Tab-separated table of C-alpha atoms in Angstrom:
chain	number	residue	atom	x	y	z
A	263	UNK	CA	-5.007	-14.104	-27.605
A	264	UNK	CA	-5.639	-13.152	-23.964
A	265	UNK	CA	-4.165	-9.846	-22.844
A	266	UNK	CA	-1.309	-10.010	-20.328
A	267	UNK	CA	-0.452	-7.270	-17.853
A	268	UNK	CA	3.043	-5.865	-18.267
A	269	UNK	CA	3.818	-6.596	-14.599
A	270	UNK	CA	3.293	-10.321	-15.100
A	271	UNK	CA	5.143	-10.321	-18.418
A	272	UNK	CA	8.224	-8.732	-16.824
A	273	UNK	CA	8.146	-10.986	-13.734
A	274	UNK	CA	7.040	-14.295	-15.258
A	275	UNK	CA	7.675	-14.029	-18.978
A	276	UNK	CA	10.170	-16.320	-20.681
A	277	UNK	CA	11.951	-16.104	-23.980
A	278	UNK	CA	9.897	-17.391	-26.919
A	279	UNK	CA	6.587	-16.724	-25.104
A	280	UNK	CA	3.889	-15.356	-27.381
A	281	UNK	CA	2.216	-12.400	-25.623
A	282	UNK	CA	-0.331	-9.660	-26.131
A	283	UNK	CA	-0.217	-6.417	-24.140
A	284	UNK	CA	-2.234	-3.210	-24.170
A	285	UNK	CA	-0.999	0.121	-22.904
A	286	UNK	CA	0.163	3.663	-23.566
A	287	UNK	CA	3.276	4.875	-25.313
A	288	UNK	CA	5.727	6.503	-22.911
A	289	UNK	CA	8.480	7.161	-25.451
A	290	UNK	CA	9.344	6.352	-29.047
A	291	UNK	CA	12.692	6.496	-30.814
A	292	UNK	CA	13.370	5.497	-34.391
A	293	UNK	CA	16.331	4.015	-36.281
A	294	UNK	CA	16.613	3.268	-39.950
A	295	UNK	CA	14.754	-0.043	-39.853
A	296	UNK	CA	13.238	-0.157	-36.371
A	297	UNK	CA	11.127	1.873	-33.963
A	298	UNK	CA	11.572	1.335	-30.227
A	299	UNK	CA	8.445	1.870	-28.134
A	300	UNK	CA	8.348	2.059	-24.349
A	301	UNK	CA	4.907	0.812	-23.281
A	302	UNK	CA	3.269	1.025	-19.849
A	303	UNK	CA	-0.164	-0.252	-18.835
A	304	UNK	CA	-0.258	1.013	-15.248
A	305	UNK	CA	0.275	-2.394	-13.647
A	306	UNK	CA	3.785	-1.559	-12.474
A	307	UNK	CA	6.432	1.126	-12.487
A	308	UNK	CA	8.523	-0.469	-15.271
A	309	UNK	CA	7.854	-0.087	-18.984
A	310	UNK	CA	8.422	-2.868	-21.485
A	311	UNK	CA	10.306	-2.194	-24.687
A	312	UNK	CA	8.655	-3.134	-27.980
A	313	UNK	CA	10.671	-3.531	-31.161
A	314	UNK	CA	8.662	-2.577	-34.235
A	315	UNK	CA	10.481	-3.243	-37.501
A	316	UNK	CA	9.709	-1.629	-40.814
A	317	UNK	CA	8.058	-4.751	-42.185
A	318	UNK	CA	4.919	-4.140	-40.096
A	319	UNK	CA	1.991	-3.226	-42.362
A	320	UNK	CA	1.242	0.014	-40.440
A	321	UNK	CA	4.853	1.014	-39.799
A	322	UNK	CA	4.284	4.441	-41.360
A	323	UNK	CA	1.683	5.105	-38.665
A	324	UNK	CA	3.755	3.619	-35.854
A	325	UNK	CA	6.677	6.006	-36.445
A	326	UNK	CA	4.306	8.922	-35.905
A	327	UNK	CA	2.926	7.710	-32.578
A	328	UNK	CA	3.315	10.286	-29.837
A	329	UNK	CA	3.589	9.974	-26.067
A	330	UNK	CA	0.214	9.096	-24.541
A	331	UNK	CA	-1.100	7.146	-27.536
A	332	UNK	CA	-2.743	3.828	-26.728
A	333	UNK	CA	-1.816	0.606	-28.552
A	334	UNK	CA	-2.124	-3.150	-28.532
A	335	UNK	CA	0.974	-5.259	-29.181
A	336	UNK	CA	1.207	-8.898	-30.157
A	337	UNK	CA	4.588	-10.493	-30.434
A	338	UNK	CA	7.348	-12.719	-29.160
A	339	UNK	CA	9.363	-12.264	-25.977
A	340	UNK	CA	13.064	-12.165	-26.799
A	341	UNK	CA	16.229	-11.536	-24.808
A	342	UNK	CA	17.001	-7.843	-24.557
A	343	UNK	CA	20.526	-6.566	-25.159
A	344	UNK	CA	19.647	-3.281	-23.460
A	345	UNK	CA	20.465	-2.367	-19.871
A	346	UNK	CA	17.861	-2.565	-17.118
A	347	UNK	CA	15.688	-5.195	-18.804
A	348	UNK	CA	15.969	-8.907	-19.457
A	349	UNK	CA	13.316	-9.242	-22.106
A	350	UNK	CA	11.574	-7.170	-24.735
A	351	UNK	CA	8.813	-7.810	-27.229
A	352	UNK	CA	9.515	-8.271	-30.932
A	353	UNK	CA	6.247	-7.016	-32.348
A	354	UNK	CA	4.364	-9.040	-34.953
A	355	UNK	CA	1.338	-6.788	-34.864
A	356	UNK	CA	0.683	-3.349	-33.366
A	357	UNK	CA	-2.824	-1.993	-33.246
A	358	UNK	CA	-3.281	1.742	-32.768
A	359	UNK	CA	-6.230	2.322	-30.458
A	360	UNK	CA	-6.145	6.041	-29.791
A	361	UNK	CA	-3.643	8.641	-30.919
A	362	UNK	CA	-2.714	11.343	-28.386
A	363	UNK	CA	-3.067	14.917	-29.536
A	364	UNK	CA	0.053	17.019	-30.014
A	365	UNK	CA	-0.701	19.071	-26.914
A	366	UNK	CA	-0.480	16.048	-24.565
A	367	UNK	CA	0.737	17.754	-21.359
A	368	UNK	CA	2.861	14.926	-19.918
A	369	UNK	CA	6.258	14.943	-21.535
A	370	UNK	CA	9.506	13.191	-20.605
A	371	UNK	CA	10.515	15.597	-17.845
A	372	UNK	CA	9.737	16.243	-14.198
A	373	UNK	CA	6.582	18.247	-13.660
A	374	UNK	CA	5.811	20.194	-10.509
A	375	UNK	CA	3.219	18.911	-8.030
A	376	UNK	CA	1.211	22.091	-8.529
A	377	UNK	CA	1.012	21.542	-12.282
A	378	UNK	CA	0.067	17.899	-11.905
A	379	UNK	CA	-2.752	18.782	-9.492
A	380	UNK	CA	-4.207	20.923	-12.274
A	381	UNK	CA	-4.398	17.834	-14.490
A	382	UNK	CA	-5.409	15.286	-11.836
A	383	UNK	CA	-7.197	13.280	-14.520
A	384	UNK	CA	-3.855	12.573	-16.229
A	385	UNK	CA	-1.343	12.525	-13.376
A	386	UNK	CA	-1.830	8.777	-12.631
A	387	UNK	CA	0.042	8.200	-15.916
A	388	UNK	CA	3.237	9.621	-14.387
A	389	UNK	CA	5.664	7.307	-12.608
A	390	UNK	CA	5.249	8.969	-9.217
A	391	UNK	CA	1.472	9.112	-9.153
A	392	UNK	CA	1.018	5.725	-10.753
A	393	UNK	CA	3.132	4.361	-7.904
A	394	UNK	CA	1.214	6.402	-5.325
A	395	UNK	CA	-2.183	5.071	-6.307
A	396	UNK	CA	-1.004	1.484	-6.638
A	397	UNK	CA	0.356	1.833	-3.094
A	398	UNK	CA	-2.941	3.336	-1.954
A	399	UNK	CA	-4.790	0.368	-3.409
A	400	UNK	CA	-2.486	-2.173	-1.779
A	401	UNK	CA	-2.615	-0.511	1.660
A	402	UNK	CA	-6.431	-0.380	1.506
A	403	UNK	CA	-6.454	-4.128	0.936
A	404	UNK	CA	-3.907	-4.596	3.738
A	405	UNK	CA	-6.200	-2.724	6.149
A	406	UNK	CA	-9.025	-5.123	5.429
A	407	UNK	CA	-6.688	-8.102	5.719
A	408	UNK	CA	-5.384	-6.930	9.094
A	409	UNK	CA	-8.793	-6.615	10.686
A	410	UNK	CA	-10.064	-9.797	9.072
A	411	UNK	CA	-7.121	-11.698	10.558
A	412	UNK	CA	-7.946	-10.174	13.959
A	413	UNK	CA	-11.572	-11.294	13.739
A	414	UNK	CA	-13.126	-7.831	13.268
A	415	UNK	CA	-16.417	-7.314	11.444
A	416	UNK	CA	-16.384	-4.699	8.665
A	417	UNK	CA	-19.135	-2.148	9.179
A	418	UNK	CA	-20.567	0.304	6.632
A	419	UNK	CA	-21.521	3.410	8.590
A	420	UNK	CA	-23.734	6.213	7.205
A	421	UNK	CA	-22.298	9.062	5.204
A	422	UNK	CA	-25.433	11.147	5.848
A	423	UNK	CA	-25.935	11.914	9.533
A	424	UNK	CA	-28.101	13.941	11.858
A	425	UNK	CA	-25.469	14.128	14.606
A	426	UNK	CA	-22.062	15.734	15.063
A	427	UNK	CA	-19.605	13.204	16.459
A	428	UNK	CA	-16.828	15.634	17.288
A	429	UNK	CA	-18.998	18.580	18.297
A	430	UNK	CA	-16.893	20.936	16.167
A	431	UNK	CA	-19.747	22.032	13.912
A	432	UNK	CA	-17.543	22.031	10.787
A	433	UNK	CA	-19.893	19.897	8.716
A	434	UNK	CA	-21.329	20.055	5.208
A	435	UNK	CA	-25.089	20.518	5.330
A	436	UNK	CA	-27.308	18.393	3.096
A	437	UNK	CA	-30.647	19.860	2.064
A	438	UNK	CA	-33.270	19.626	-0.656
A	439	UNK	CA	-34.754	23.011	0.249
A	440	UNK	CA	-34.392	25.831	-2.279
A	441	UNK	CA	-34.116	28.276	0.594
A	442	UNK	CA	-32.807	27.562	4.081
A	443	UNK	CA	-35.246	28.294	6.927
A	444	UNK	CA	-34.690	31.395	9.021
A	445	UNK	CA	-33.863	30.979	12.701
A	446	UNK	CA	-36.658	31.444	15.239
A	447	UNK	CA	-36.453	33.568	18.395
A	448	UNK	CA	-34.274	30.882	20.059
A	449	UNK	CA	-31.896	30.689	17.125
A	450	UNK	CA	-33.117	27.282	15.904
A	451	UNK	CA	-33.991	26.552	12.311
A	452	UNK	CA	-36.979	24.437	11.310
A	453	UNK	CA	-35.959	21.743	8.832
A	454	UNK	CA	-39.193	19.742	9.165
A	455	UNK	CA	-39.985	20.388	5.474
A	456	UNK	CA	-36.610	19.072	4.346
A	457	UNK	CA	-36.037	15.561	2.960
A	458	UNK	CA	-35.225	13.915	6.302
A	459	UNK	CA	-37.396	16.201	8.409
A	460	UNK	CA	-34.403	17.530	10.322
A	461	UNK	CA	-31.024	19.111	9.712
A	462	UNK	CA	-28.607	16.620	8.163
A	463	UNK	CA	-24.932	16.743	7.247
A	464	UNK	CA	-22.078	14.722	5.757
A	465	UNK	CA	-20.401	12.715	8.476
A	466	UNK	CA	-17.059	13.554	10.082
A	467	UNK	CA	-16.778	10.074	11.611
A	468	UNK	CA	-18.407	6.685	11.787
A	469	UNK	CA	-17.353	6.229	15.397
A	470	UNK	CA	-20.694	6.609	17.190
A	471	UNK	CA	-22.348	4.027	14.955
A	472	UNK	CA	-19.336	1.745	15.305
A	473	UNK	CA	-19.696	1.889	19.081
A	474	UNK	CA	-23.260	0.604	18.819
A	475	UNK	CA	-22.168	-2.356	16.737
A	476	UNK	CA	-19.158	-3.100	18.943
A	477	UNK	CA	-21.661	-3.496	21.786
A	478	UNK	CA	-23.341	-6.190	19.733
A	479	UNK	CA	-20.669	-7.848	17.591
A	480	UNK	CA	-17.594	-7.363	19.751
A	481	UNK	CA	-14.898	-5.944	17.463
A	482	UNK	CA	-15.811	-3.922	14.369
A	483	UNK	CA	-14.159	-1.415	12.079
A	484	UNK	CA	-15.222	1.172	9.513
A	485	UNK	CA	-13.188	2.346	6.533
A	486	UNK	CA	-14.722	4.975	4.315
A	487	UNK	CA	-14.982	8.623	3.319
A	488	UNK	CA	-15.548	11.388	5.879
A	489	UNK	CA	-15.982	15.116	5.413
A	490	UNK	CA	-15.077	18.281	7.281
A	491	UNK	CA	-16.049	21.804	6.243
A	492	UNK	CA	-12.920	23.347	7.707
A	493	UNK	CA	-11.843	26.304	5.584
A	494	UNK	CA	-8.183	25.391	5.817
A	495	UNK	CA	-5.791	25.471	2.877
A	496	UNK	CA	-2.862	23.788	4.581
A	497	UNK	CA	-0.893	20.839	3.259
A	498	UNK	CA	-2.429	18.570	5.932
A	499	UNK	CA	-6.146	19.233	5.464
A	500	UNK	CA	-8.750	18.189	2.922
A	501	UNK	CA	-12.531	18.521	2.907
A	502	UNK	CA	-12.986	14.853	1.921
A	503	UNK	CA	-10.739	12.162	3.345
A	504	UNK	CA	-10.846	8.511	4.355
A	505	UNK	CA	-10.819	7.233	7.907
A	506	UNK	CA	-10.068	3.818	9.411
A	507	UNK	CA	-11.958	3.441	12.696
A	508	UNK	CA	-11.831	0.196	14.709
A	509	UNK	CA	-13.984	-0.173	17.839
A	510	UNK	CA	-13.465	-2.940	20.399
A	511	UNK	CA	-15.789	-4.156	23.145
A	512	UNK	CA	-14.308	-5.194	26.514
A	513	UNK	CA	-11.196	-3.116	25.752
A	514	UNK	CA	-9.554	-0.423	27.857
A	515	UNK	CA	-7.160	2.376	26.877
A	516	UNK	CA	-4.082	0.121	27.232
A	517	UNK	CA	-5.573	-2.334	24.738
A	518	UNK	CA	-6.439	0.534	22.415
A	519	UNK	CA	-2.848	1.773	22.400
A	520	UNK	CA	-1.542	-1.736	21.847
A	521	UNK	CA	-3.754	-2.257	18.806
A	522	UNK	CA	-2.845	1.143	17.349
A	523	UNK	CA	0.892	0.410	17.521
A	524	UNK	CA	0.465	-3.104	16.108
A	525	UNK	CA	-1.767	-1.796	13.289
A	526	UNK	CA	0.714	0.866	12.214
A	527	UNK	CA	3.622	-1.574	12.224
A	528	UNK	CA	1.638	-4.143	10.258
A	529	UNK	CA	0.879	-1.651	7.483
A	530	UNK	CA	4.455	-0.384	7.289
A	531	UNK	CA	5.839	-3.919	7.209
A	532	UNK	CA	3.336	-4.853	4.498
A	533	UNK	CA	4.326	-1.847	2.395
A	534	UNK	CA	8.059	-2.527	2.678
A	535	UNK	CA	7.533	-6.148	1.667
A	536	UNK	CA	4.796	-5.863	-0.956
A	537	UNK	CA	5.153	-2.339	-2.379
A	538	UNK	CA	8.936	-1.958	-2.388
A	539	UNK	CA	9.203	-1.336	-6.138
A	540	UNK	CA	6.733	1.548	-6.020
A	541	UNK	CA	8.226	2.872	-2.772
A	542	UNK	CA	11.616	3.049	-4.502
A	543	UNK	CA	10.499	6.032	-6.552
A	544	UNK	CA	9.683	7.964	-3.375
A	545	UNK	CA	13.020	7.017	-1.846
A	546	UNK	CA	14.726	8.274	-5.005
A	547	UNK	CA	12.831	11.469	-5.705
A	548	UNK	CA	10.985	12.486	-2.530
A	549	UNK	CA	12.976	11.381	0.545
A	550	UNK	CA	16.222	9.448	0.303
A	551	UNK	CA	15.939	8.460	3.990
A	552	UNK	CA	12.363	7.180	3.631
A	553	UNK	CA	12.978	3.462	4.057
A	554	UNK	CA	15.339	3.865	6.997
A	555	UNK	CA	12.762	6.136	8.627
A	556	UNK	CA	10.030	3.521	8.195
A	557	UNK	CA	12.276	0.727	9.427
A	558	UNK	CA	13.104	2.792	12.510
A	559	UNK	CA	9.406	2.946	13.372
A	560	UNK	CA	9.183	-0.826	12.997
A	561	UNK	CA	12.179	-1.554	15.133
A	562	UNK	CA	11.310	0.316	18.335
A	563	UNK	CA	8.574	0.224	20.925
A	564	UNK	CA	6.331	3.282	20.983
A	565	UNK	CA	6.890	5.462	24.053
A	566	UNK	CA	3.825	5.820	26.325
A	567	UNK	CA	3.757	9.358	27.725
A	568	UNK	CA	1.069	11.002	29.918
A	569	UNK	CA	-0.061	14.387	28.579
A	570	UNK	CA	1.092	16.153	31.759
A	571	UNK	CA	4.627	14.827	31.280
A	572	UNK	CA	4.573	15.757	27.597
A	573	UNK	CA	3.737	19.359	28.452
A	574	UNK	CA	6.450	19.426	31.110
A	575	UNK	CA	9.041	18.221	28.596
A	576	UNK	CA	7.994	20.900	26.128
A	577	UNK	CA	8.086	23.672	28.722
A	578	UNK	CA	11.482	22.628	30.060
A	579	UNK	CA	13.008	22.058	26.617
A	580	UNK	CA	14.220	25.629	26.316
A	581	UNK	CA	12.948	25.662	22.728
A	582	UNK	CA	10.949	28.628	21.450
A	583	UNK	CA	7.670	27.486	19.899
A	584	UNK	CA	5.247	29.523	17.860
A	585	UNK	CA	2.546	28.219	20.215
A	586	UNK	CA	3.618	28.267	23.841
A	587	UNK	CA	3.064	24.826	25.435
A	588	UNK	CA	0.681	25.056	28.362
A	589	UNK	CA	-1.242	22.552	30.444
A	590	UNK	CA	-4.884	22.543	29.413
A	591	UNK	CA	-4.220	23.277	25.749
A	592	UNK	CA	-3.989	20.797	22.926
A	593	UNK	CA	-0.585	19.929	21.484
A	594	UNK	CA	0.308	21.660	18.230
A	595	UNK	CA	2.082	20.091	15.283
A	596	UNK	CA	5.374	21.710	16.262
A	597	UNK	CA	5.058	20.204	19.748
A	598	UNK	CA	4.384	16.762	18.321
A	599	UNK	CA	7.352	16.992	15.967
A	600	UNK	CA	9.640	18.057	18.815
A	601	UNK	CA	8.599	15.161	21.017
A	602	UNK	CA	9.021	12.558	18.264
A	603	UNK	CA	11.877	14.015	16.270
A	604	UNK	CA	14.078	15.873	18.783
A	605	UNK	CA	13.365	14.495	22.240
A	606	UNK	CA	12.485	10.795	21.912
A	607	UNK	CA	13.588	10.320	18.289
A	608	UNK	CA	10.797	7.854	17.676
A	609	UNK	CA	7.021	7.292	17.917
A	610	UNK	CA	5.201	8.456	21.053
A	611	UNK	CA	1.706	7.758	22.351
A	612	UNK	CA	0.505	10.672	24.498
A	613	UNK	CA	-2.418	9.765	26.744
A	614	UNK	CA	-4.673	11.047	29.558
A	615	UNK	CA	-5.571	14.480	28.176
A	616	UNK	CA	-7.527	17.129	30.144
A	617	UNK	CA	-11.206	16.489	29.674
A	618	UNK	CA	-11.790	20.173	28.839
A	619	UNK	CA	-10.134	19.778	25.437
A	620	UNK	CA	-11.645	16.444	24.435
A	621	UNK	CA	-15.078	15.319	23.143
A	622	UNK	CA	-17.958	14.177	25.338
A	623	UNK	CA	-17.659	10.438	24.619
A	624	UNK	CA	-14.205	9.911	26.156
A	625	UNK	CA	-14.064	8.083	29.486
A	626	UNK	CA	-13.421	10.303	32.503
A	627	UNK	CA	-10.509	9.078	34.617
A	628	UNK	CA	-10.635	8.691	38.397
A	629	UNK	CA	-8.977	12.099	38.881
A	630	UNK	CA	-12.050	13.687	37.288
A	631	UNK	CA	-9.706	16.013	35.402
A	632	UNK	CA	-8.474	13.870	32.529
A	633	UNK	CA	-9.991	11.435	30.055
A	634	UNK	CA	-8.659	8.129	28.772
A	635	UNK	CA	-7.657	9.576	25.404
A	636	UNK	CA	-4.533	8.850	23.376
A	637	UNK	CA	-2.799	10.195	20.280
A	638	UNK	CA	-0.142	8.286	18.350
A	639	UNK	CA	2.597	10.655	17.192
A	640	UNK	CA	5.277	9.752	14.647
A	641	UNK	CA	8.374	11.688	13.519
A	642	UNK	CA	7.885	14.325	10.809
A	643	UNK	CA	4.132	13.739	10.622
A	644	UNK	CA	2.931	14.307	14.184
A	645	UNK	CA	-0.450	12.867	15.082
A	646	UNK	CA	-1.430	9.941	12.881
A	647	UNK	CA	-3.950	8.179	15.150
A	648	UNK	CA	-6.336	9.547	17.742
A	649	UNK	CA	-8.456	7.419	20.024
A	650	UNK	CA	-9.853	6.783	23.459
A	651	UNK	CA	-11.629	4.511	25.809
A	652	UNK	CA	-15.293	5.471	25.538
A	653	UNK	CA	-17.427	6.521	28.487
A	654	UNK	CA	-19.532	3.443	29.230
A	655	UNK	CA	-21.213	4.825	32.407
A	656	UNK	CA	-24.574	6.386	31.606
A	657	UNK	CA	-24.697	8.843	34.509
A	658	UNK	CA	-21.236	10.267	33.829
A	659	UNK	CA	-21.848	10.394	30.079
A	660	UNK	CA	-25.028	12.412	30.682
A	661	UNK	CA	-23.186	14.803	32.989
A	662	UNK	CA	-20.536	15.327	30.316
A	663	UNK	CA	-23.151	16.091	27.701
A	664	UNK	CA	-24.957	18.460	30.031
A	665	UNK	CA	-21.721	20.230	30.829
A	666	UNK	CA	-21.035	20.752	27.125
A	667	UNK	CA	-24.536	22.042	26.449
A	668	UNK	CA	-25.504	19.147	24.204
A	669	UNK	CA	-29.081	18.192	23.408
A	670	UNK	CA	-29.365	14.692	24.828
A	671	UNK	CA	-32.650	14.059	23.004
A	672	UNK	CA	-30.763	14.050	19.697
A	673	UNK	CA	-28.496	11.300	21.055
A	674	UNK	CA	-31.200	9.138	22.639
A	675	UNK	CA	-30.025	6.104	20.644
A	676	UNK	CA	-26.440	6.587	21.783
A	677	UNK	CA	-27.500	6.870	25.425
A	678	UNK	CA	-29.623	3.723	25.027
A	679	UNK	CA	-26.458	1.761	24.372
A	680	UNK	CA	-25.347	2.624	27.903
A	681	UNK	CA	-28.660	1.593	29.401
A	682	UNK	CA	-28.750	-1.927	28.057
A	683	UNK	CA	-25.701	-4.009	28.872
A	684	UNK	CA	-22.979	-1.399	28.553
A	685	UNK	CA	-19.346	-2.569	28.679
A	686	UNK	CA	-15.938	-0.863	28.554
A	687	UNK	CA	-14.996	-0.287	24.953
A	688	UNK	CA	-12.336	1.610	23.033
A	689	UNK	CA	-11.402	2.676	19.553
A	690	UNK	CA	-9.391	5.015	17.412
A	691	UNK	CA	-9.337	6.745	14.077
A	692	UNK	CA	-6.513	6.865	11.552
A	693	UNK	CA	-6.581	9.212	8.636
A	694	UNK	CA	-5.793	7.057	5.591
A	695	UNK	CA	-4.223	9.947	3.700
A	696	UNK	CA	-2.112	10.941	6.717
A	697	UNK	CA	-0.726	7.395	6.812
A	698	UNK	CA	0.065	7.489	3.081
A	699	UNK	CA	2.001	10.721	3.664
A	700	UNK	CA	4.049	8.942	6.325
A	701	UNK	CA	4.592	5.930	4.086
A	702	UNK	CA	5.767	7.835	0.998
A	703	UNK	CA	7.344	10.960	2.467
A	704	UNK	CA	4.780	13.072	0.622
A	705	UNK	CA	4.319	16.460	2.284
A	706	UNK	CA	0.976	17.536	0.805
A	707	UNK	CA	-2.270	15.641	1.355
A	708	UNK	CA	-3.426	16.678	-2.135
A	709	UNK	CA	-0.821	14.337	-3.575
A	710	UNK	CA	-2.077	11.141	-1.928
A	711	UNK	CA	-5.762	11.524	-2.934
A	712	UNK	CA	-6.864	10.834	-6.535
A	713	UNK	CA	-9.083	13.939	-6.711
A	714	UNK	CA	-8.489	16.234	-3.721
A	715	UNK	CA	-11.351	18.343	-2.364
A	716	UNK	CA	-10.067	21.527	-0.763
A	717	UNK	CA	-11.532	25.045	-0.347
A	718	UNK	CA	-12.330	26.402	-3.804
A	719	UNK	CA	-11.353	23.156	-5.559
A	720	UNK	CA	-13.925	20.585	-6.634
A	721	UNK	CA	-12.730	19.924	-10.206
A	722	UNK	CA	-12.805	16.492	-11.806
C-alpha cells in the first residue's frame, strides 16, 4: 500500500478509506483494551489519532512505545468521537521502525527557545519549529513564483568571491594555505600561492554579479546564502543568512521602491492565505496580534520619506534616544521603530541618504550630496529591505571609487559594464530571515534558521 501523508489524510480522507501512514509518536495513552497513539509525520501541525486494540499481534510492544518512536500504521479511517478531529485510524497493523530511547529530550511541555537551540537537530519535531520550517519552505517557493510571474530570470551568483560588495571588510577568508602570508612594507599580503592566486572570501552579496546580468537579461534575481564575519551576538545578526536580491534594468529609484512594496505585500498575502494553519501557532504562543499586524501592512500604502525629513522628525519628536539622531549618520533600529511604530504607525520607505554613509555603487543625485538609496522600514522590525538605483555613469562611478580609496583594477569587470551600453538600473536586498521574523513575530534570528551560525556556534 502506498504511504499517505497525514496532511492529505486529514484534509481529503473519508470514512472507510484504507490508508497507510508513517510517522513519529507524539503521545500514547492506554486503556484496558486499547492504546491511543497520536502520530505526526511533519506534513502539518495536526496529529492523527490511531486506535490500537489489544488484538494486534505486537500489542505488548505497542503499549511500551515512547514519545519520539517511529512507526508505520495501516488501517481504516473511521469517524472519531473525540473533539478536534473528524476521523481517526483504526489500526490493522502497526510496524515499529525505531524505538526512542528513554532520555528523548522532547516531552509534552513547552521548552525554552534557548534549550531548543541546543538540540537544533530535534527541534523541527516540535509544533512551533515544525510550523516555522514549513513556512520557510513555502515562502521560499513563493519568492520564486513572484519573480517568475514578473518575468525575472533566476541567477546563481558565486559564493566564493574576490571582491567586497559592501566595502565593510567583514568577510570570511577562504584559503588553502597552511600559513597566511605576512604583509609587505605596504601592508599587502601576497596570496599568489593560494588556490585562486589571490585573496578570496565568502560573499556578502550577489548584487554586483546580478547587475552584470541585468545589463544583459533585463530583470534578474538571486536567492541564496550570504555570509558576514561580524562578531555580533545580537538577536538580529547571524554569520550565515539568505538574501533575496532582484536587479532591474531600465529602472529608477521610484520603480525600485514600487517593486519592494509589492514584493513584501505579495509574500505576506501568500502566507496569510497558504500558511494560515502554521501561522496560527505563532498567533497563539508568540504574538496574539500577529495577523492583525500583518493585515495592517497589507492594507496601507507605504509612506515615502526623504532621509532629511526623517531626521527632522526624529530630532523634533522630543523623544530621548540612545543614539542621538543627526543628519549625516545612519538611522539606528530605535529610530526606525519610532518612525514606523510611533509616528506613522505603518511601513515607511526612507530614501535619498547622504552619500557619505552609503556604498560606492549607489547613484549620486543631482545635489551631489545624496544618493538614490532607499530602506523599507516596517513596525517592530525596522529595516527589512535595502536598495538603490545604481550608478550607471562611468566617470562618476570612478570618482566615487577614488574618493573611497578603492582599487579600481580589482573591479575592472564591474567598470566594463558601464563602458559598454550602460543603462539606469536598480535593485534591492531582503534578508530572508528578517522577513520570516516579521511574518511569525519571532524575535531572534536563531529561531528562523534551521542551523544558526553565530559567533562561537557552528554545531550540527
